[in-house]
């Protein structure tokens, strides 16, 4: 028992010891500090060192993944808010008569959806990942540009400054949504009552 207490005290004392500081790599900061998303107050922020000795191809891959996760998180956050408000698809989810509005919110929905429905969702997401959500024509202007010369919505009418602003807005909204859906999932497990959302 005494050795466990000693180990606990020694471990907590280490938390207050001065940390060894590694000299920052100015080459890395210089390479990516002007990239989109490197903005005040954090500037270039790479706490895990994922861009240490990285080239532009590695940066573009990580940016693509960040955009993809941000887009998914925006849909997930919106889905949480909409379904918790009581808006559901009409009709039944399967032929046995299980209605969409009888599916519970949040993580409980995963267990309530029939196995065939989960399989369909996984296959659909796989189809999107492998066949749709990619630069099929080689015309993309930036990582995450999946227009493929087909969908434009007026993008080509914007000047370069407006395009950068809109891309920055999407990046920041995605970052906020990633934190937002994570917060909703944590609060759901804690059973928290949140304003607007209600009982989790």
PDB file of C-alpha atoms in Angstrom:
ATOM      1  CA  UNK A   1       0.000   0.000   0.000  1.00  0.00           C
ATOM      2  CA  UNK A   2       2.855   2.395   0.900  1.00  0.00           C
ATOM      3  CA  UNK A   3       4.595   1.715  -2.393  1.00  0.00           C
ATOM      4  CA  UNK A   4       1.381   2.471  -4.311  1.00  0.00           C
ATOM      5  CA  UNK A   5       1.009   5.778  -2.477  1.00  0.00           C
ATOM      6  CA  UNK A   6       4.679   6.598  -3.128  1.00  0.00           C
ATOM      7  CA  UNK A   7       4.279   5.791  -6.838  1.00  0.00           C
ATOM      8  CA  UNK A   8       1.177   7.988  -7.002  1.00  0.00           C
ATOM      9  CA  UNK A   9       2.960  10.903  -5.321  1.00  0.00           C
ATOM     10  CA  UNK A  10       6.052  10.504  -7.513  1.00  0.00           C
ATOM     11  CA  UNK A  11       3.883  10.400 -10.630  1.00  0.00           C
ATOM     12  CA  UNK A  12       2.026  13.542  -9.656  1.00  0.00           C
ATOM     13  CA  UNK A  13       5.290  15.345  -8.855  1.00  0.00           C
ATOM     14  CA  UNK A  14       6.534  14.654 -12.378  1.00  0.00           C
ATOM     15  CA  UNK A  15       3.627  16.741 -13.691  1.00  0.00           C
ATOM     16  CA  UNK A  16       5.230  19.825 -12.147  1.00  0.00           C
ATOM     17  CA  UNK A  17       8.764  19.152 -13.395  1.00  0.00           C
ATOM     18  CA  UNK A  18       9.995  21.476 -16.136  1.00  0.00           C
ATOM     19  CA  UNK A  19       9.327  20.034 -19.565  1.00  0.00           C
ATOM     20  CA  UNK A  20      12.099  19.436 -22.029  1.00  0.00           C
ATOM     21  CA  UNK A  21      11.602  21.898 -24.844  1.00  0.00           C
ATOM     22  CA  UNK A  22      12.286  20.777 -28.368  1.00  0.00           C
ATOM     23  CA  UNK A  23      13.417  23.473 -30.720  1.00  0.00           C
ATOM     24  CA  UNK A  24      10.622  24.214 -33.190  1.00  0.00           C
ATOM     25  CA  UNK A  25      11.305  23.364 -36.779  1.00  0.00           C
ATOM     26  CA  UNK A  26      11.186  26.643 -38.652  1.00  0.00           C
ATOM     27  CA  UNK A  27      11.266  24.770 -41.943  1.00  0.00           C
ATOM     28  CA  UNK A  28       7.933  23.116 -41.153  1.00  0.00           C
ATOM     29  CA  UNK A  29       6.350  26.326 -39.896  1.00  0.00           C
ATOM     30  CA  UNK A  30       7.548  28.200 -42.938  1.00  0.00           C
ATOM     31  CA  UNK A  31       6.240  25.514 -45.298  1.00  0.00           C
ATOM     32  CA  UNK A  32       2.663  25.435 -44.014  1.00  0.00           C
ATOM     33  CA  UNK A  33       2.117  28.589 -41.959  1.00  0.00           C
ATOM     34  CA  UNK A  34       0.600  30.387 -44.931  1.00  0.00           C
ATOM     35  CA  UNK A  35      -1.822  27.563 -45.778  1.00  0.00           C
ATOM     36  CA  UNK A  36      -5.582  28.023 -45.528  1.00  0.00           C
ATOM     37  CA  UNK A  37      -6.732  27.325 -41.976  1.00  0.00           C
ATOM     38  CA  UNK A  38      -3.589  28.672 -40.356  1.00  0.00           C
ATOM     39  CA  UNK A  39      -5.212  31.713 -38.784  1.00  0.00           C
ATOM     40  CA  UNK A  40      -5.373  33.650 -35.509  1.00  0.00           C
ATOM     41  CA  UNK A  41      -5.346  33.020 -32.642  1.00  0.00           C
ATOM     42  CA  UNK A  42      -3.507  29.688 -33.048  1.00  0.00           C
ATOM     43  CA  UNK A  43      -1.794  30.201 -36.383  1.00  0.00           C
ATOM     44  CA  UNK A  44      -0.128  27.034 -37.611  1.00  0.00           C
ATOM     45  CA  UNK A  45      -1.302  24.383 -35.120  1.00  0.00           C
ATOM     46  CA  UNK A  46       0.164  20.880 -35.267  1.00  0.00           C
ATOM     47  CA  UNK A  47       0.295  19.614 -31.662  1.00  0.00           C
ATOM     48  CA  UNK A  48       0.775  15.960 -32.664  1.00  0.00           C
ATOM     49  CA  UNK A  49       3.599  16.720 -35.081  1.00  0.00           C
ATOM     50  CA  UNK A  50       1.826  15.037 -37.989  1.00  0.00           C
ATOM     51  CA  UNK A  51       3.490  17.430 -40.424  1.00  0.00           C
ATOM     52  CA  UNK A  52       7.010  16.931 -39.141  1.00  0.00           C
ATOM     53  CA  UNK A  53       9.160  16.375 -42.236  1.00  0.00           C
ATOM     54  CA  UNK A  54       5.995  16.283 -44.355  1.00  0.00           C
ATOM     55  CA  UNK A  55       5.795  17.285 -47.988  1.00  0.00           C
ATOM     56  CA  UNK A  56       2.943  19.024 -49.796  1.00  0.00           C
ATOM     57  CA  UNK A  57       1.368  15.695 -50.772  1.00  0.00           C
ATOM     58  CA  UNK A  58       1.130  14.634 -47.105  1.00  0.00           C
ATOM     59  CA  UNK A  59      -0.332  18.030 -46.172  1.00  0.00           C
ATOM     60  CA  UNK A  60      -2.941  17.788 -48.951  1.00  0.00           C
ATOM     61  CA  UNK A  61      -3.929  14.272 -47.801  1.00  0.00           C
ATOM     62  CA  UNK A  62      -4.398  15.454 -44.208  1.00  0.00           C
ATOM     63  CA  UNK A  63      -6.362  18.501 -45.399  1.00  0.00           C
ATOM     64  CA  UNK A  64      -8.607  16.232 -47.501  1.00  0.00           C
ATOM     65  CA  UNK A  65      -9.278  14.012 -44.482  1.00  0.00           C
ATOM     66  CA  UNK A  66      -9.956  17.069 -42.301  1.00  0.00           C
ATOM     67  CA  UNK A  67     -12.478  18.403 -44.820  1.00  0.00           C
ATOM     68  CA  UNK A  68     -14.168  15.004 -45.160  1.00  0.00           C
ATOM     69  CA  UNK A  69     -14.510  14.564 -41.409  1.00  0.00           C
ATOM     70  CA  UNK A  70     -15.719  18.157 -41.092  1.00  0.00           C
ATOM     71  CA  UNK A  71     -18.427  17.608 -43.700  1.00  0.00           C
ATOM     72  CA  UNK A  72     -19.562  14.368 -42.066  1.00  0.00           C
ATOM     73  CA  UNK A  73     -19.581  16.052 -38.644  1.00  0.00           C
ATOM     74  CA  UNK A  74     -21.696  18.926 -39.947  1.00  0.00           C
ATOM     75  CA  UNK A  75     -24.282  16.419 -41.199  1.00  0.00           C
ATOM     76  CA  UNK A  76     -24.102  14.445 -37.943  1.00  0.00           C
ATOM     77  CA  UNK A  77     -24.552  17.536 -35.776  1.00  0.00           C
ATOM     78  CA  UNK A  78     -27.468  18.752 -37.867  1.00  0.00           C
ATOM     79  CA  UNK A  79     -29.001  15.266 -37.781  1.00  0.00           C
ATOM     80  CA  UNK A  80     -28.785  15.199 -33.988  1.00  0.00           C
ATOM     81  CA  UNK A  81     -30.509  18.577 -33.666  1.00  0.00           C
ATOM     82  CA  UNK A  82     -33.228  17.827 -36.242  1.00  0.00           C
ATOM     83  CA  UNK A  83     -34.172  14.388 -34.902  1.00  0.00           C
ATOM     84  CA  UNK A  84     -34.108  15.544 -31.275  1.00  0.00           C
ATOM     85  CA  UNK A  85     -36.471  18.338 -32.314  1.00  0.00           C
ATOM     86  CA  UNK A  86     -38.871  15.606 -33.466  1.00  0.00           C
ATOM     87  CA  UNK A  87     -38.498  15.757 -37.232  1.00  0.00           C
ATOM     88  CA  UNK A  88     -38.213  12.279 -38.775  1.00  0.00           C
ATOM     89  CA  UNK A  89     -38.659  10.764 -42.210  1.00  0.00           C
ATOM     90  CA  UNK A  90     -42.228   9.636 -42.900  1.00  0.00           C
ATOM     91  CA  UNK A  91     -43.096   5.984 -43.320  1.00  0.00           C
ATOM     92  CA  UNK A  92     -41.443   2.773 -42.243  1.00  0.00           C
ATOM     93  CA  UNK A  93     -37.789   1.824 -42.163  1.00  0.00           C
ATOM     94  CA  UNK A  94     -38.520  -1.825 -43.026  1.00  0.00           C
ATOM     95  CA  UNK A  95     -41.343  -4.081 -44.206  1.00  0.00           C
ATOM     96  CA  UNK A  96     -42.233  -5.204 -40.664  1.00  0.00           C
ATOM     97  CA  UNK A  97     -43.710  -1.775 -39.903  1.00  0.00           C
ATOM     98  CA  UNK A  98     -40.923  -0.211 -37.836  1.00  0.00           C
ATOM     99  CA  UNK A  99     -41.463   3.509 -38.402  1.00  0.00           C
ATOM    100  CA  UNK A 100     -38.683   6.090 -38.658  1.00  0.00           C
ATOM    101  CA  UNK A 101     -40.103   8.111 -35.778  1.00  0.00           C
ATOM    102  CA  UNK A 102     -39.946   5.071 -33.475  1.00  0.00           C
ATOM    103  CA  UNK A 103     -36.143   4.953 -33.811  1.00  0.00           C
ATOM    104  CA  UNK A 104     -34.575   6.579 -30.727  1.00  0.00           C
ATOM    105  CA  UNK A 105     -32.094   9.446 -30.935  1.00  0.00           C
ATOM    106  CA  UNK A 106     -28.325   9.260 -30.647  1.00  0.00           C
ATOM    107  CA  UNK A 107     -26.360   6.063 -30.057  1.00  0.00           C
ATOM    108  CA  UNK A 108     -29.527   4.159 -29.150  1.00  0.00           C
ATOM    109  CA  UNK A 109     -30.527   4.365 -32.822  1.00  0.00           C
ATOM    110  CA  UNK A 110     -27.640   2.086 -33.810  1.00  0.00           C
ATOM    111  CA  UNK A 111     -29.112  -0.788 -31.798  1.00  0.00           C
ATOM    112  CA  UNK A 112     -32.683  -0.068 -32.927  1.00  0.00           C
ATOM    113  CA  UNK A 113     -32.023  -0.090 -36.681  1.00  0.00           C
ATOM    114  CA  UNK A 114     -32.349  -3.571 -38.205  1.00  0.00           C
ATOM    115  CA  UNK A 115     -29.094  -5.285 -39.244  1.00  0.00           C
ATOM    116  CA  UNK A 116     -30.066  -5.077 -42.922  1.00  0.00           C
ATOM    117  CA  UNK A 117     -30.444  -1.292 -42.548  1.00  0.00           C
ATOM    118  CA  UNK A 118     -26.996  -0.930 -40.985  1.00  0.00           C
ATOM    119  CA  UNK A 119     -25.564  -3.067 -43.808  1.00  0.00           C
ATOM    120  CA  UNK A 120     -27.241  -0.854 -46.415  1.00  0.00           C
ATOM    121  CA  UNK A 121     -25.811   2.275 -44.797  1.00  0.00           C
ATOM    122  CA  UNK A 122     -22.295   0.821 -44.713  1.00  0.00           C
ATOM    123  CA  UNK A 123     -22.532  -0.229 -48.361  1.00  0.00           C
ATOM    124  CA  UNK A 124     -23.887   3.192 -49.374  1.00  0.00           C
ATOM    125  CA  UNK A 125     -21.089   5.021 -47.538  1.00  0.00           C
ATOM    126  CA  UNK A 126     -18.554   2.672 -49.131  1.00  0.00           C
ATOM    127  CA  UNK A 127     -20.014   3.401 -52.561  1.00  0.00           C
ATOM    128  CA  UNK A 128     -19.792   7.151 -51.915  1.00  0.00           C
ATOM    129  CA  UNK A 129     -16.222   6.837 -50.645  1.00  0.00           C
ATOM    130  CA  UNK A 130     -14.968   4.712 -53.527  1.00  0.00           C
ATOM    131  CA  UNK A 131     -17.078   5.934 -56.428  1.00  0.00           C
ATOM    132  CA  UNK A 132     -18.450   9.425 -55.877  1.00  0.00           C
ATOM    133  CA  UNK A 133     -16.503  11.491 -53.357  1.00  0.00           C
ATOM    134  CA  UNK A 134     -13.260  11.786 -55.286  1.00  0.00           C
ATOM    135  CA  UNK A 135     -11.647  13.827 -58.001  1.00  0.00           C
ATOM    136  CA  UNK A 136     -12.529  11.591 -60.923  1.00  0.00           C
ATOM    137  CA  UNK A 137     -11.633  14.035 -63.696  1.00  0.00           C
ATOM    138  CA  UNK A 138      -8.447  15.572 -62.286  1.00  0.00           C
ATOM    139  CA  UNK A 139      -9.985  19.062 -62.435  1.00  0.00           C
ATOM    140  CA  UNK A 140      -9.999  19.792 -58.691  1.00  0.00           C
ATOM    141  CA  UNK A 141      -8.646  23.167 -57.611  1.00  0.00           C
ATOM    142  CA  UNK A 142      -7.920  22.086 -54.019  1.00  0.00           C
ATOM    143  CA  UNK A 143      -8.134  19.014 -51.765  1.00  0.00           C
ATOM    144  CA  UNK A 144     -11.796  18.135 -51.223  1.00  0.00           C
ATOM    145  CA  UNK A 145     -13.001  19.663 -54.518  1.00  0.00           C
ATOM    146  CA  UNK A 146     -15.343  17.002 -55.920  1.00  0.00           C
ATOM    147  CA  UNK A 147     -17.180  19.048 -58.554  1.00  0.00           C
ATOM    148  CA  UNK A 148     -15.597  16.970 -61.345  1.00  0.00           C
ATOM    149  CA  UNK A 149     -16.639  19.536 -63.945  1.00  0.00           C
ATOM    150  CA  UNK A 150     -20.296  18.777 -63.228  1.00  0.00           C
ATOM    151  CA  UNK A 151     -21.645  20.706 -60.218  1.00  0.00           C
ATOM    152  CA  UNK A 152     -20.668  24.351 -59.935  1.00  0.00           C
ATOM    153  CA  UNK A 153     -23.269  26.411 -58.016  1.00  0.00           C
ATOM    154  CA  UNK A 154     -21.556  29.572 -59.257  1.00  0.00           C
ATOM    155  CA  UNK A 155     -18.098  28.730 -57.848  1.00  0.00           C
ATOM    156  CA  UNK A 156     -16.340  29.825 -61.037  1.00  0.00           C
ATOM    157  CA  UNK A 157     -17.963  33.272 -60.821  1.00  0.00           C
ATOM    158  CA  UNK A 158     -16.150  34.100 -57.530  1.00  0.00           C
ATOM    159  CA  UNK A 159     -12.831  35.904 -57.440  1.00  0.00           C
ATOM    160  CA  UNK A 160      -9.835  34.229 -55.747  1.00  0.00           C
ATOM    161  CA  UNK A 161     -10.263  36.138 -52.479  1.00  0.00           C
ATOM    162  CA  UNK A 162     -13.920  35.079 -52.167  1.00  0.00           C
ATOM    163  CA  UNK A 163     -13.020  31.465 -52.958  1.00  0.00           C
ATOM    164  CA  UNK A 164     -10.397  31.448 -50.188  1.00  0.00           C
ATOM    165  CA  UNK A 165     -12.870  33.030 -47.774  1.00  0.00           C
ATOM    166  CA  UNK A 166     -15.541  30.408 -48.542  1.00  0.00           C
ATOM    167  CA  UNK A 167     -13.042  27.556 -48.235  1.00  0.00           C
ATOM    168  CA  UNK A 168     -11.902  28.966 -44.884  1.00  0.00           C
ATOM    169  CA  UNK A 169     -15.505  29.191 -43.702  1.00  0.00           C
ATOM    170  CA  UNK A 170     -16.112  25.544 -44.644  1.00  0.00           C
ATOM    171  CA  UNK A 171     -12.916  24.469 -42.894  1.00  0.00           C
ATOM    172  CA  UNK A 172     -13.787  26.345 -39.698  1.00  0.00           C
ATOM    173  CA  UNK A 173     -17.402  25.154 -39.712  1.00  0.00           C
ATOM    174  CA  UNK A 174     -16.145  21.597 -40.113  1.00  0.00           C
ATOM    175  CA  UNK A 175     -13.734  22.020 -37.213  1.00  0.00           C
ATOM    176  CA  UNK A 176     -16.516  23.429 -35.045  1.00  0.00           C
ATOM    177  CA  UNK A 177     -18.869  20.605 -36.057  1.00  0.00           C
ATOM    178  CA  UNK A 178     -16.256  17.978 -35.163  1.00  0.00           C
ATOM    179  CA  UNK A 179     -16.047  19.456 -31.677  1.00  0.00           C
ATOM    180  CA  UNK A 180     -19.829  19.893 -31.542  1.00  0.00           C
ATOM    181  CA  UNK A 181     -20.739  16.304 -32.402  1.00  0.00           C
ATOM    182  CA  UNK A 182     -18.061  15.040 -30.027  1.00  0.00           C
ATOM    183  CA  UNK A 183     -19.579  17.207 -27.289  1.00  0.00           C
ATOM    184  CA  UNK A 184     -23.085  15.909 -28.032  1.00  0.00           C
ATOM    185  CA  UNK A 185     -21.890  12.300 -27.918  1.00  0.00           C
ATOM    186  CA  UNK A 186     -20.119  12.859 -24.588  1.00  0.00           C
ATOM    187  CA  UNK A 187     -23.138  14.617 -23.082  1.00  0.00           C
ATOM    188  CA  UNK A 188     -25.400  11.835 -24.301  1.00  0.00           C
ATOM    189  CA  UNK A 189     -23.296   9.304 -22.390  1.00  0.00           C
ATOM    190  CA  UNK A 190     -23.375  11.561 -19.314  1.00  0.00           C
ATOM    191  CA  UNK A 191     -27.164  11.976 -19.518  1.00  0.00           C
ATOM    192  CA  UNK A 192     -26.919  15.759 -19.567  1.00  0.00           C
ATOM    193  CA  UNK A 193     -29.827  18.135 -20.162  1.00  0.00           C
ATOM    194  CA  UNK A 194     -28.748  20.749 -22.689  1.00  0.00           C
ATOM    195  CA  UNK A 195     -30.508  23.933 -23.760  1.00  0.00           C
ATOM    196  CA  UNK A 196     -32.189  23.611 -27.178  1.00  0.00           C
ATOM    197  CA  UNK A 197     -31.319  19.892 -27.387  1.00  0.00           C
ATOM    198  CA  UNK A 198     -32.954  18.783 -24.119  1.00  0.00           C
ATOM    199  CA  UNK A 199     -32.361  15.497 -22.334  1.00  0.00           C
ATOM    200  CA  UNK A 200     -29.525  13.572 -23.918  1.00  0.00           C
TER     201      UNK A 200
END
